[in-house]
């Protein structure tokens, strides 16, 4: 019970701080690119007089509302990922510091950003893409495969497991990411590249901060909870 409480405290604190940072970074780096891409998308729809399925989708009514929902999503995402990192730190054992958390944050960046991004890079609005279900399945399979491979490398030291880890890393790319039948985008290619760079940089900084805060709070809450648990017994 004490361990679960500790994990929740770590996740809430680290997730809240990293989520706030992620929202600020999105407002600076990614949101302006998305807004530009949306103007190209709407212009293309107007020029061709076509009504696509995404034109009827819900959109925020103002920039403040968009920022509020982004903040909520980033905080919830940060809490979820921080809980995952804290659980990994618990299973790994040993002395935990913010530097240790930083290492696990880099592992999270490799698992959730780099690995799936090599096959399915971030796309701006108005970009033709493969069916959503196929992309979600490939993304999830890639994350699970890469995460399992890194876990094998972190928790084991035997050669057969290292070979299995290497196979798991390359397996999603041997299968291949789903691709659209026709490639095309309303936004210029330069804007699409800018978006990929912005998303990758923001994600990199987010995982660094999330990992460092997770390690920091993991160590911070350990003596308090341990002392309370010993006092209750």
PDB file of C-alpha atoms in Angstrom:
ATOM      1  CA  UNK A   1       0.000   0.000   0.000  1.00  0.00           C
ATOM      2  CA  UNK A   2       2.819   2.371   0.849  1.00  0.00           C
ATOM      3  CA  UNK A   3       4.544   1.610  -2.456  1.00  0.00           C
ATOM      4  CA  UNK A   4       1.380   2.351  -4.433  1.00  0.00           C
ATOM      5  CA  UNK A   5       0.869   5.601  -2.560  1.00  0.00           C
ATOM      6  CA  UNK A   6       4.434   6.592  -3.240  1.00  0.00           C
ATOM      7  CA  UNK A   7       4.079   5.856  -6.951  1.00  0.00           C
ATOM      8  CA  UNK A   8       0.920   7.955  -7.149  1.00  0.00           C
ATOM      9  CA  UNK A   9       2.555  10.903  -5.378  1.00  0.00           C
ATOM     10  CA  UNK A  10       5.564  10.724  -7.687  1.00  0.00           C
ATOM     11  CA  UNK A  11       3.363  10.489 -10.776  1.00  0.00           C
ATOM     12  CA  UNK A  12       1.139  13.398  -9.741  1.00  0.00           C
ATOM     13  CA  UNK A  13       4.026  15.755  -8.958  1.00  0.00           C
ATOM     14  CA  UNK A  14       6.233  14.847 -11.909  1.00  0.00           C
ATOM     15  CA  UNK A  15       3.310  14.648 -14.327  1.00  0.00           C
ATOM     16  CA  UNK A  16       1.907  18.014 -13.284  1.00  0.00           C
ATOM     17  CA  UNK A  17       5.206  19.873 -13.719  1.00  0.00           C
ATOM     18  CA  UNK A  18       6.161  18.172 -16.972  1.00  0.00           C
ATOM     19  CA  UNK A  19       2.641  18.643 -18.339  1.00  0.00           C
ATOM     20  CA  UNK A  20       2.747  22.384 -17.676  1.00  0.00           C
ATOM     21  CA  UNK A  21       6.114  22.594 -19.404  1.00  0.00           C
ATOM     22  CA  UNK A  22       4.843  20.579 -22.369  1.00  0.00           C
ATOM     23  CA  UNK A  23       1.873  22.908 -22.825  1.00  0.00           C
ATOM     24  CA  UNK A  24       4.137  25.973 -22.802  1.00  0.00           C
ATOM     25  CA  UNK A  25       6.457  24.317 -25.315  1.00  0.00           C
ATOM     26  CA  UNK A  26       3.530  23.367 -27.555  1.00  0.00           C
ATOM     27  CA  UNK A  27       2.239  26.925 -27.547  1.00  0.00           C
ATOM     28  CA  UNK A  28       5.643  28.180 -28.652  1.00  0.00           C
ATOM     29  CA  UNK A  29       6.734  25.494 -31.100  1.00  0.00           C
ATOM     30  CA  UNK A  30       3.927  23.296 -32.428  1.00  0.00           C
ATOM     31  CA  UNK A  31       0.659  25.241 -32.182  1.00  0.00           C
ATOM     32  CA  UNK A  32       1.764  28.043 -34.572  1.00  0.00           C
ATOM     33  CA  UNK A  33       2.720  25.419 -37.162  1.00  0.00           C
ATOM     34  CA  UNK A  34      -0.619  23.631 -36.749  1.00  0.00           C
ATOM     35  CA  UNK A  35      -2.518  26.893 -37.200  1.00  0.00           C
ATOM     36  CA  UNK A  36      -0.599  27.636 -40.407  1.00  0.00           C
ATOM     37  CA  UNK A  37      -1.261  24.150 -41.712  1.00  0.00           C
ATOM     38  CA  UNK A  38      -4.972  24.503 -40.965  1.00  0.00           C
ATOM     39  CA  UNK A  39      -5.155  27.612 -43.146  1.00  0.00           C
ATOM     40  CA  UNK A  40      -3.688  25.644 -46.068  1.00  0.00           C
ATOM     41  CA  UNK A  41      -6.081  22.776 -45.362  1.00  0.00           C
ATOM     42  CA  UNK A  42      -9.161  25.017 -45.333  1.00  0.00           C
ATOM     43  CA  UNK A  43      -7.984  26.838 -48.448  1.00  0.00           C
ATOM     44  CA  UNK A  44      -7.570  23.551 -50.305  1.00  0.00           C
ATOM     45  CA  UNK A  45     -11.033  22.397 -49.250  1.00  0.00           C
ATOM     46  CA  UNK A  46     -12.574  25.671 -50.354  1.00  0.00           C
ATOM     47  CA  UNK A  47     -10.772  25.575 -53.713  1.00  0.00           C
ATOM     48  CA  UNK A  48     -11.935  22.055 -54.519  1.00  0.00           C
ATOM     49  CA  UNK A  49     -15.405  22.587 -52.988  1.00  0.00           C
ATOM     50  CA  UNK A  50     -15.139  19.266 -51.189  1.00  0.00           C
ATOM     51  CA  UNK A  51     -16.450  18.475 -47.744  1.00  0.00           C
ATOM     52  CA  UNK A  52     -14.242  15.985 -45.974  1.00  0.00           C
ATOM     53  CA  UNK A  53     -15.172  13.974 -42.929  1.00  0.00           C
ATOM     54  CA  UNK A  54     -12.898  16.024 -40.667  1.00  0.00           C
ATOM     55  CA  UNK A  55     -14.513  19.375 -41.500  1.00  0.00           C
ATOM     56  CA  UNK A  56     -17.465  18.542 -39.239  1.00  0.00           C
ATOM     57  CA  UNK A  57     -15.253  17.543 -36.347  1.00  0.00           C
ATOM     58  CA  UNK A  58     -15.321  19.512 -33.134  1.00  0.00           C
ATOM     59  CA  UNK A  59     -12.830  22.367 -32.835  1.00  0.00           C
ATOM     60  CA  UNK A  60     -12.039  24.724 -29.931  1.00  0.00           C
ATOM     61  CA  UNK A  61     -13.917  27.998 -30.194  1.00  0.00           C
ATOM     62  CA  UNK A  62     -10.962  30.127 -29.078  1.00  0.00           C
ATOM     63  CA  UNK A  63      -7.227  29.978 -28.505  1.00  0.00           C
ATOM     64  CA  UNK A  64      -7.788  30.034 -24.748  1.00  0.00           C
ATOM     65  CA  UNK A  65     -10.016  26.975 -24.993  1.00  0.00           C
ATOM     66  CA  UNK A  66      -7.475  25.213 -27.191  1.00  0.00           C
ATOM     67  CA  UNK A  67      -4.719  25.976 -24.671  1.00  0.00           C
ATOM     68  CA  UNK A  68      -6.877  24.758 -21.763  1.00  0.00           C
ATOM     69  CA  UNK A  69      -7.581  21.416 -23.404  1.00  0.00           C
ATOM     70  CA  UNK A  70      -3.936  21.092 -24.392  1.00  0.00           C
ATOM     71  CA  UNK A  71      -2.899  21.706 -20.779  1.00  0.00           C
ATOM     72  CA  UNK A  72      -5.353  19.088 -19.510  1.00  0.00           C
ATOM     73  CA  UNK A  73      -4.182  16.524 -22.058  1.00  0.00           C
ATOM     74  CA  UNK A  74      -0.496  17.213 -21.363  1.00  0.00           C
ATOM     75  CA  UNK A  75      -0.921  16.908 -17.592  1.00  0.00           C
ATOM     76  CA  UNK A  76      -2.852  13.648 -17.871  1.00  0.00           C
ATOM     77  CA  UNK A  77      -0.262  12.324 -20.304  1.00  0.00           C
ATOM     78  CA  UNK A  78       2.554  13.378 -17.988  1.00  0.00           C
ATOM     79  CA  UNK A  79       0.937  11.673 -15.001  1.00  0.00           C
ATOM     80  CA  UNK A  80       0.428   8.452 -16.929  1.00  0.00           C
ATOM     81  CA  UNK A  81       3.985   8.338 -18.240  1.00  0.00           C
ATOM     82  CA  UNK A  82       5.421   9.336 -14.845  1.00  0.00           C
ATOM     83  CA  UNK A  83       3.557   6.431 -13.242  1.00  0.00           C
ATOM     84  CA  UNK A  84       5.071   4.127 -15.843  1.00  0.00           C
ATOM     85  CA  UNK A  85       8.582   5.459 -15.172  1.00  0.00           C
ATOM     86  CA  UNK A  86       8.132   5.235 -11.397  1.00  0.00           C
ATOM     87  CA  UNK A  87       7.006   1.621 -11.704  1.00  0.00           C
ATOM     88  CA  UNK A  88      10.070   0.849 -13.842  1.00  0.00           C
ATOM     89  CA  UNK A  89      12.341   2.479 -11.252  1.00  0.00           C
ATOM     90  CA  UNK A  90      10.742   0.363  -8.532  1.00  0.00           C
ATOM     91  CA  UNK A  91      11.238  -2.858 -10.467  1.00  0.00           C
ATOM     92  CA  UNK A  92      14.814  -1.963 -11.377  1.00  0.00           C
ATOM     93  CA  UNK A  93      15.753  -1.191  -7.762  1.00  0.00           C
ATOM     94  CA  UNK A  94      18.947   0.448  -6.580  1.00  0.00           C
ATOM     95  CA  UNK A  95      19.558   4.063  -5.636  1.00  0.00           C
ATOM     96  CA  UNK A  96      17.354   6.467  -7.552  1.00  0.00           C
ATOM     97  CA  UNK A  97      18.290  10.083  -8.265  1.00  0.00           C
ATOM     98  CA  UNK A  98      17.183  12.614 -10.831  1.00  0.00           C
ATOM     99  CA  UNK A  99      20.061  11.420 -13.024  1.00  0.00           C
ATOM    100  CA  UNK A 100      18.692   7.879 -12.947  1.00  0.00           C
ATOM    101  CA  UNK A 101      15.290   9.269 -13.837  1.00  0.00           C
ATOM    102  CA  UNK A 102      16.864  11.190 -16.701  1.00  0.00           C
ATOM    103  CA  UNK A 103      18.151   7.934 -18.164  1.00  0.00           C
ATOM    104  CA  UNK A 104      14.714   6.354 -17.997  1.00  0.00           C
ATOM    105  CA  UNK A 105      13.246   9.474 -19.544  1.00  0.00           C
ATOM    106  CA  UNK A 106      15.546   9.036 -22.533  1.00  0.00           C
ATOM    107  CA  UNK A 107      14.354   5.435 -22.788  1.00  0.00           C
ATOM    108  CA  UNK A 108      10.770   6.706 -22.840  1.00  0.00           C
ATOM    109  CA  UNK A 109      11.642   9.196 -25.578  1.00  0.00           C
ATOM    110  CA  UNK A 110      13.178   6.423 -27.668  1.00  0.00           C
ATOM    111  CA  UNK A 111      10.161   4.170 -27.106  1.00  0.00           C
ATOM    112  CA  UNK A 112       7.274   6.585 -27.585  1.00  0.00           C
ATOM    113  CA  UNK A 113       8.717   9.146 -29.996  1.00  0.00           C
ATOM    114  CA  UNK A 114      11.747   7.975 -31.963  1.00  0.00           C
ATOM    115  CA  UNK A 115      10.702   4.373 -32.661  1.00  0.00           C
ATOM    116  CA  UNK A 116       7.165   5.040 -33.969  1.00  0.00           C
ATOM    117  CA  UNK A 117       8.240   8.322 -35.562  1.00  0.00           C
ATOM    118  CA  UNK A 118      10.659   6.526 -37.885  1.00  0.00           C
ATOM    119  CA  UNK A 119       7.712   4.820 -39.562  1.00  0.00           C
ATOM    120  CA  UNK A 120       4.919   7.294 -38.890  1.00  0.00           C
ATOM    121  CA  UNK A 121       6.360  10.793 -38.489  1.00  0.00           C
ATOM    122  CA  UNK A 122       4.119  13.532 -37.046  1.00  0.00           C
ATOM    123  CA  UNK A 123       1.831  14.987 -39.703  1.00  0.00           C
ATOM    124  CA  UNK A 124       0.310  18.434 -40.018  1.00  0.00           C
ATOM    125  CA  UNK A 125      -3.420  18.862 -40.733  1.00  0.00           C
ATOM    126  CA  UNK A 126      -4.351  18.263 -44.362  1.00  0.00           C
ATOM    127  CA  UNK A 127      -1.880  15.417 -44.903  1.00  0.00           C
ATOM    128  CA  UNK A 128      -3.053  12.200 -46.540  1.00  0.00           C
ATOM    129  CA  UNK A 129      -2.578   9.253 -44.188  1.00  0.00           C
ATOM    130  CA  UNK A 130      -3.263   5.545 -43.963  1.00  0.00           C
ATOM    131  CA  UNK A 131      -6.464   4.379 -42.192  1.00  0.00           C
ATOM    132  CA  UNK A 132      -6.467   5.418 -38.541  1.00  0.00           C
ATOM    133  CA  UNK A 133      -6.937   1.910 -37.126  1.00  0.00           C
ATOM    134  CA  UNK A 134      -3.959   0.564 -39.071  1.00  0.00           C
ATOM    135  CA  UNK A 135      -1.747   3.432 -37.901  1.00  0.00           C
ATOM    136  CA  UNK A 136      -2.832   3.019 -34.284  1.00  0.00           C
ATOM    137  CA  UNK A 137      -2.151  -0.722 -34.375  1.00  0.00           C
ATOM    138  CA  UNK A 138       1.329  -0.241 -35.885  1.00  0.00           C
ATOM    139  CA  UNK A 139       2.141   2.546 -33.418  1.00  0.00           C
ATOM    140  CA  UNK A 140       1.073   0.441 -30.448  1.00  0.00           C
ATOM    141  CA  UNK A 141       2.932  -2.641 -31.708  1.00  0.00           C
ATOM    142  CA  UNK A 142       6.087  -0.580 -32.248  1.00  0.00           C
ATOM    143  CA  UNK A 143       5.927   0.957 -28.777  1.00  0.00           C
ATOM    144  CA  UNK A 144       5.374  -2.431 -27.125  1.00  0.00           C
ATOM    145  CA  UNK A 145       8.145  -4.047 -29.166  1.00  0.00           C
ATOM    146  CA  UNK A 146      10.657  -1.256 -28.515  1.00  0.00           C
ATOM    147  CA  UNK A 147       9.745  -0.941 -24.840  1.00  0.00           C
ATOM    148  CA  UNK A 148      10.109  -4.691 -24.358  1.00  0.00           C
ATOM    149  CA  UNK A 149      13.493  -4.628 -26.067  1.00  0.00           C
ATOM    150  CA  UNK A 150      14.783  -1.817 -23.852  1.00  0.00           C
ATOM    151  CA  UNK A 151      13.427  -3.611 -20.768  1.00  0.00           C
ATOM    152  CA  UNK A 152      15.329  -6.745 -21.732  1.00  0.00           C
ATOM    153  CA  UNK A 153      18.514  -4.707 -22.079  1.00  0.00           C
ATOM    154  CA  UNK A 154      17.925  -2.959 -18.742  1.00  0.00           C
ATOM    155  CA  UNK A 155      16.912  -5.956 -16.634  1.00  0.00           C
ATOM    156  CA  UNK A 156      19.017  -8.745 -18.154  1.00  0.00           C
ATOM    157  CA  UNK A 157      22.670  -9.218 -19.089  1.00  0.00           C
ATOM    158  CA  UNK A 158      22.616 -12.464 -21.079  1.00  0.00           C
ATOM    159  CA  UNK A 159      23.471 -12.589 -24.776  1.00  0.00           C
ATOM    160  CA  UNK A 160      20.318 -14.451 -25.918  1.00  0.00           C
ATOM    161  CA  UNK A 161      18.119 -11.743 -24.419  1.00  0.00           C
ATOM    162  CA  UNK A 162      20.201  -9.048 -26.117  1.00  0.00           C
ATOM    163  CA  UNK A 163      19.716 -10.810 -29.458  1.00  0.00           C
ATOM    164  CA  UNK A 164      15.970 -11.008 -28.813  1.00  0.00           C
ATOM    165  CA  UNK A 165      15.975  -7.287 -27.962  1.00  0.00           C
ATOM    166  CA  UNK A 166      17.661  -6.459 -31.274  1.00  0.00           C
ATOM    167  CA  UNK A 167      15.046  -8.511 -33.140  1.00  0.00           C
ATOM    168  CA  UNK A 168      12.208  -6.750 -31.327  1.00  0.00           C
ATOM    169  CA  UNK A 169      13.631  -3.334 -32.232  1.00  0.00           C
ATOM    170  CA  UNK A 170      13.803  -4.011 -35.982  1.00  0.00           C
ATOM    171  CA  UNK A 171      10.672  -6.181 -36.237  1.00  0.00           C
ATOM    172  CA  UNK A 172       8.128  -3.325 -36.726  1.00  0.00           C
ATOM    173  CA  UNK A 173      10.174  -1.878 -39.610  1.00  0.00           C
ATOM    174  CA  UNK A 174      10.517  -5.253 -41.285  1.00  0.00           C
ATOM    175  CA  UNK A 175       6.724  -5.453 -41.251  1.00  0.00           C
ATOM    176  CA  UNK A 176       6.451  -1.858 -42.397  1.00  0.00           C
ATOM    177  CA  UNK A 177       4.337   1.076 -41.282  1.00  0.00           C
ATOM    178  CA  UNK A 178       0.963   1.537 -43.023  1.00  0.00           C
ATOM    179  CA  UNK A 179       1.079   4.061 -45.845  1.00  0.00           C
ATOM    180  CA  UNK A 180      -1.692   5.955 -47.664  1.00  0.00           C
ATOM    181  CA  UNK A 181      -2.707   4.880 -51.156  1.00  0.00           C
ATOM    182  CA  UNK A 182      -1.922   8.377 -52.407  1.00  0.00           C
ATOM    183  CA  UNK A 183       0.613  10.738 -50.877  1.00  0.00           C
ATOM    184  CA  UNK A 184      -0.320  14.374 -50.673  1.00  0.00           C
ATOM    185  CA  UNK A 185      -0.554  17.351 -48.331  1.00  0.00           C
ATOM    186  CA  UNK A 186      -2.223  20.733 -48.393  1.00  0.00           C
ATOM    187  CA  UNK A 187       0.599  22.403 -46.458  1.00  0.00           C
ATOM    188  CA  UNK A 188       4.035  23.031 -48.019  1.00  0.00           C
ATOM    189  CA  UNK A 189       6.700  20.391 -47.480  1.00  0.00           C
ATOM    190  CA  UNK A 190       8.870  22.863 -45.574  1.00  0.00           C
ATOM    191  CA  UNK A 191       6.063  23.403 -43.043  1.00  0.00           C
ATOM    192  CA  UNK A 192       5.635  19.651 -42.639  1.00  0.00           C
ATOM    193  CA  UNK A 193       9.361  19.255 -41.929  1.00  0.00           C
ATOM    194  CA  UNK A 194       9.224  22.127 -39.441  1.00  0.00           C
ATOM    195  CA  UNK A 195       6.387  20.372 -37.643  1.00  0.00           C
ATOM    196  CA  UNK A 196       8.317  17.094 -37.391  1.00  0.00           C
ATOM    197  CA  UNK A 197      11.312  18.912 -35.915  1.00  0.00           C
ATOM    198  CA  UNK A 198       9.164  20.902 -33.477  1.00  0.00           C
ATOM    199  CA  UNK A 199       7.273  17.851 -32.227  1.00  0.00           C
ATOM    200  CA  UNK A 200      10.476  15.850 -31.805  1.00  0.00           C
ATOM    201  CA  UNK A 201      12.273  18.604 -29.890  1.00  0.00           C
ATOM    202  CA  UNK A 202       9.289  19.258 -27.609  1.00  0.00           C
ATOM    203  CA  UNK A 203       8.930  15.539 -26.939  1.00  0.00           C
ATOM    204  CA  UNK A 204      12.651  15.224 -26.195  1.00  0.00           C
ATOM    205  CA  UNK A 205      12.548  18.046 -23.655  1.00  0.00           C
ATOM    206  CA  UNK A 206       9.314  16.714 -22.164  1.00  0.00           C
ATOM    207  CA  UNK A 207      10.811  13.267 -21.549  1.00  0.00           C
ATOM    208  CA  UNK A 208      14.005  14.719 -20.109  1.00  0.00           C
ATOM    209  CA  UNK A 209      12.063  16.850 -17.634  1.00  0.00           C
ATOM    210  CA  UNK A 210       9.596  14.064 -16.873  1.00  0.00           C
ATOM    211  CA  UNK A 211      12.399  11.587 -16.193  1.00  0.00           C
ATOM    212  CA  UNK A 212      14.378  13.992 -14.030  1.00  0.00           C
ATOM    213  CA  UNK A 213      11.335  15.010 -11.962  1.00  0.00           C
ATOM    214  CA  UNK A 214      10.255  11.385 -11.590  1.00  0.00           C
ATOM    215  CA  UNK A 215      13.665  10.438 -10.234  1.00  0.00           C
ATOM    216  CA  UNK A 216      13.757  13.495  -7.988  1.00  0.00           C
ATOM    217  CA  UNK A 217      10.329  12.938  -6.440  1.00  0.00           C
ATOM    218  CA  UNK A 218      10.901   9.184  -6.214  1.00  0.00           C
ATOM    219  CA  UNK A 219      13.840   9.882  -3.912  1.00  0.00           C
ATOM    220  CA  UNK A 220      12.075  12.789  -2.215  1.00  0.00           C
ATOM    221  CA  UNK A 221       9.049  10.765  -1.085  1.00  0.00           C
ATOM    222  CA  UNK A 222      10.895   7.599  -0.124  1.00  0.00           C
ATOM    223  CA  UNK A 223      12.029   8.499   3.440  1.00  0.00           C
ATOM    224  CA  UNK A 224       8.713  10.102   4.354  1.00  0.00           C
ATOM    225  CA  UNK A 225       6.595   7.153   3.338  1.00  0.00           C
ATOM    226  CA  UNK A 226       9.077   4.662   4.761  1.00  0.00           C
ATOM    227  CA  UNK A 227       9.095   6.416   8.127  1.00  0.00           C
ATOM    228  CA  UNK A 228       5.301   6.573   8.246  1.00  0.00           C
ATOM    229  CA  UNK A 229       5.042   2.893   7.351  1.00  0.00           C
ATOM    230  CA  UNK A 230       7.523   1.926  10.080  1.00  0.00           C
ATOM    231  CA  UNK A 231       5.773   4.145  12.623  1.00  0.00           C
ATOM    232  CA  UNK A 232       2.409   2.527  11.897  1.00  0.00           C
ATOM    233  CA  UNK A 233       3.848  -0.930  12.513  1.00  0.00           C
TER     234      UNK A 233
END
